Amino acid sequence: MITVGVAVAAVLALTAGEPLPTPASIEPARVERTPLPVPGPPPTAAELVELSERIFADRAEWATDPALVYFSYPDDETGSVEVAVGEPEVAEELPRMIRLRSGAVATIRVVLDGGPPIGEGGTAAAP
């Protein structure tokens, strides 16, 4: 038992004087967000128009400041509705995907826009 203790003490004495190797710096890999494919049929242009109109009409229910919701725009090429807001916090309660009655899933894209608010009729509001 004494010989084991002497051997451990000798190893500790030998390694105590050696500096620890410094790890190489690690650069984090760039990760780009890519939407996952959504199962189901794509939404039709008519469904996207209806959804866009409903999102804009109901902005008082989901927006923290409805005056900062400028417009919503259906994009049938991507199967999404673009919602332009003045600040990102305005649309925190808005879901990023909505399943429609047909079973199709529409993506909601929130974009920052400094443009004029759009009136109820879809025209720019007077300054």
mmCIF file of C-alpha atoms in Angstrom:
data_model
loop_
_atom_site.group_PDB
_atom_site.id
_atom_site.type_symbol
_atom_site.label_atom_id
_atom_site.label_comp_id
_atom_site.label_asym_id
_atom_site.label_seq_id
_atom_site.Cartn_x
_atom_site.Cartn_y
_atom_site.Cartn_z
ATOM 1 C CA MET A 1 0.000 0.000 0.000
ATOM 2 C CA ILE A 2 2.928 2.306 0.740
ATOM 3 C CA THR A 3 4.456 1.616 -2.682
ATOM 4 C CA VAL A 4 1.202 2.604 -4.420
ATOM 5 C CA GLY A 5 1.110 5.866 -2.451
ATOM 6 C CA VAL A 6 4.736 6.595 -3.371
ATOM 7 C CA ALA A 7 4.006 5.897 -7.064
ATOM 8 C CA VAL A 8 0.977 8.218 -7.054
ATOM 9 C CA ALA A 9 2.976 10.941 -5.310
ATOM 10 C CA ALA A 10 5.767 10.561 -7.885
ATOM 11 C CA VAL A 11 3.307 10.871 -10.811
ATOM 12 C CA LEU A 12 1.677 13.922 -9.240
ATOM 13 C CA ALA A 13 5.064 15.535 -8.692
ATOM 14 C CA LEU A 14 6.063 14.913 -12.317
ATOM 15 C CA THR A 15 2.842 16.242 -13.835
ATOM 16 C CA ALA A 16 2.437 19.218 -11.488
ATOM 17 C CA GLY A 17 5.238 21.133 -13.185
ATOM 18 C CA GLU A 18 3.876 20.695 -16.717
ATOM 19 C CA PRO A 19 1.573 23.412 -18.056
ATOM 20 C CA LEU A 20 -1.832 22.322 -19.227
ATOM 21 C CA PRO A 21 -2.318 22.459 -22.978
ATOM 22 C CA THR A 22 -4.532 25.345 -24.067
ATOM 23 C CA PRO A 23 -7.464 24.313 -26.193
ATOM 24 C CA ALA A 24 -7.684 25.694 -29.691
ATOM 25 C CA SER A 25 -10.294 28.372 -30.170
ATOM 26 C CA ILE A 26 -13.489 26.988 -31.606
ATOM 27 C CA GLU A 27 -15.475 29.068 -34.033
ATOM 28 C CA PRO A 28 -19.204 28.344 -33.944
ATOM 29 C CA ALA A 29 -20.615 27.077 -37.192
ATOM 30 C CA ARG A 30 -22.927 29.407 -39.099
ATOM 31 C CA VAL A 31 -26.463 28.155 -38.876
ATOM 32 C CA GLU A 32 -29.025 29.483 -41.278
ATOM 33 C CA ARG A 33 -32.695 29.102 -40.559
ATOM 34 C CA THR A 34 -34.434 27.099 -43.201
ATOM 35 C CA PRO A 35 -38.114 26.385 -42.941
ATOM 36 C CA LEU A 36 -39.026 22.763 -42.512
ATOM 37 C CA PRO A 37 -41.289 21.340 -45.175
ATOM 38 C CA VAL A 38 -44.866 21.305 -43.982
ATOM 39 C CA PRO A 39 -46.958 18.238 -44.784
ATOM 40 C CA GLY A 40 -50.190 18.800 -46.619
ATOM 41 C CA PRO A 41 -51.348 20.636 -49.699
ATOM 42 C CA PRO A 42 -50.130 24.184 -50.305
ATOM 43 C CA PRO A 43 -52.628 26.971 -49.633
ATOM 44 C CA THR A 44 -54.465 28.400 -52.625
ATOM 45 C CA ALA A 45 -54.160 32.045 -53.631
ATOM 46 C CA ALA A 46 -57.757 32.656 -52.507
ATOM 47 C CA GLU A 47 -57.034 31.142 -49.073
ATOM 48 C CA LEU A 48 -53.978 33.355 -48.671
ATOM 49 C CA VAL A 49 -55.929 36.483 -49.639
ATOM 50 C CA GLU A 50 -58.645 35.607 -47.114
ATOM 51 C CA LEU A 51 -56.059 34.903 -44.412
ATOM 52 C CA SER A 52 -54.190 38.124 -45.152
ATOM 53 C CA GLU A 53 -57.389 40.160 -44.881
ATOM 54 C CA ARG A 54 -58.361 38.419 -41.642
ATOM 55 C CA ILE A 55 -54.920 38.967 -40.073
ATOM 56 C CA PHE A 56 -55.046 42.683 -40.883
ATOM 57 C CA ALA A 57 -58.676 43.086 -39.779
ATOM 58 C CA ASP A 58 -58.013 41.285 -36.473
ATOM 59 C CA ARG A 59 -54.744 43.097 -35.698
ATOM 60 C CA ALA A 60 -56.232 44.619 -32.524
ATOM 61 C CA GLU A 61 -56.503 41.070 -31.118
ATOM 62 C CA TRP A 62 -52.855 40.030 -31.621
ATOM 63 C CA ALA A 63 -50.777 43.200 -32.004
ATOM 64 C CA THR A 64 -49.358 44.983 -28.985
ATOM 65 C CA ASP A 65 -49.853 48.248 -30.930
ATOM 66 C CA PRO A 66 -52.294 47.905 -33.848
ATOM 67 C CA ALA A 67 -51.186 51.289 -35.234
ATOM 68 C CA LEU A 68 -47.759 49.755 -35.972
ATOM 69 C CA VAL A 69 -49.209 47.050 -38.234
ATOM 70 C CA TYR A 70 -48.797 48.545 -41.696
ATOM 71 C CA PHE A 71 -50.096 45.883 -44.060
ATOM 72 C CA SER A 72 -50.450 42.173 -44.719
ATOM 73 C CA TYR A 73 -49.722 40.726 -48.137
ATOM 74 C CA PRO A 74 -50.485 37.239 -49.493
ATOM 75 C CA ASP A 75 -47.591 35.600 -51.334
ATOM 76 C CA ASP A 76 -48.926 32.600 -53.221
ATOM 77 C CA GLU A 77 -45.473 31.720 -54.594
ATOM 78 C CA THR A 78 -44.210 30.880 -51.106
ATOM 79 C CA GLY A 79 -47.553 29.941 -49.542
ATOM 80 C CA SER A 80 -47.197 32.647 -46.932
ATOM 81 C CA VAL A 81 -48.619 35.923 -45.718
ATOM 82 C CA GLU A 82 -46.213 38.771 -45.100
ATOM 83 C CA VAL A 83 -47.119 41.109 -42.236
ATOM 84 C CA ALA A 84 -45.275 44.430 -42.053
ATOM 85 C CA VAL A 85 -44.858 45.952 -38.606
ATOM 86 C CA GLY A 86 -43.000 48.932 -37.174
ATOM 87 C CA GLU A 87 -41.354 47.006 -34.318
ATOM 88 C CA PRO A 88 -40.689 43.267 -33.887
ATOM 89 C CA GLU A 89 -42.443 43.172 -30.504
ATOM 90 C CA VAL A 90 -45.720 44.181 -32.149
ATOM 91 C CA ALA A 91 -46.217 40.720 -33.661
ATOM 92 C CA GLU A 92 -44.962 38.487 -30.839
ATOM 93 C CA GLU A 93 -48.431 36.977 -30.356
ATOM 94 C CA LEU A 94 -48.929 36.243 -34.057
ATOM 95 C CA PRO A 95 -48.376 32.541 -34.833
ATOM 96 C CA ARG A 96 -45.746 31.732 -37.446
ATOM 97 C CA MET A 97 -47.889 29.020 -39.076
ATOM 98 C CA ILE A 98 -51.645 28.672 -39.448
ATOM 99 C CA ARG A 99 -53.487 25.540 -40.576
ATOM 100 C CA LEU A 100 -56.390 26.465 -42.830
ATOM 101 C CA ARG A 101 -59.772 24.734 -43.073
ATOM 102 C CA SER A 102 -58.591 22.907 -46.204
ATOM 103 C CA GLY A 103 -55.720 21.328 -44.261
ATOM 104 C CA ALA A 104 -53.120 23.513 -45.951
ATOM 105 C CA VAL A 105 -50.595 25.318 -43.773
ATOM 106 C CA ALA A 106 -49.749 28.962 -44.414
ATOM 107 C CA THR A 107 -46.568 30.521 -43.077
ATOM 108 C CA ILE A 108 -46.738 33.969 -41.506
ATOM 109 C CA ARG A 109 -43.650 36.091 -42.162
ATOM 110 C CA VAL A 110 -43.224 39.205 -40.031
ATOM 111 C CA VAL A 111 -41.092 41.927 -41.598
ATOM 112 C CA LEU A 112 -40.007 45.306 -40.274
ATOM 113 C CA ASP A 113 -41.241 48.171 -42.400
ATOM 114 C CA GLY A 114 -41.102 51.879 -41.767
ATOM 115 C CA GLY A 115 -43.805 52.712 -44.291
ATOM 116 C CA PRO A 116 -47.084 54.484 -43.677
ATOM 117 C CA PRO A 117 -49.909 52.593 -42.009
ATOM 118 C CA ILE A 118 -52.409 51.173 -44.485
ATOM 119 C CA GLY A 119 -56.028 52.181 -43.951
ATOM 120 C CA GLU A 120 -59.005 49.859 -43.731
ATOM 121 C CA GLY A 121 -59.610 50.054 -47.494
ATOM 122 C CA GLY A 122 -56.064 48.935 -48.285
ATOM 123 C CA THR A 123 -54.851 52.445 -49.140
ATOM 124 C CA ALA A 124 -52.175 54.444 -47.381
ATOM 125 C CA ALA A 125 -53.557 56.412 -44.455
ATOM 126 C CA ALA A 126 -53.366 60.197 -44.650
ATOM 127 C CA PRO A 127 -50.402 61.691 -42.748
#
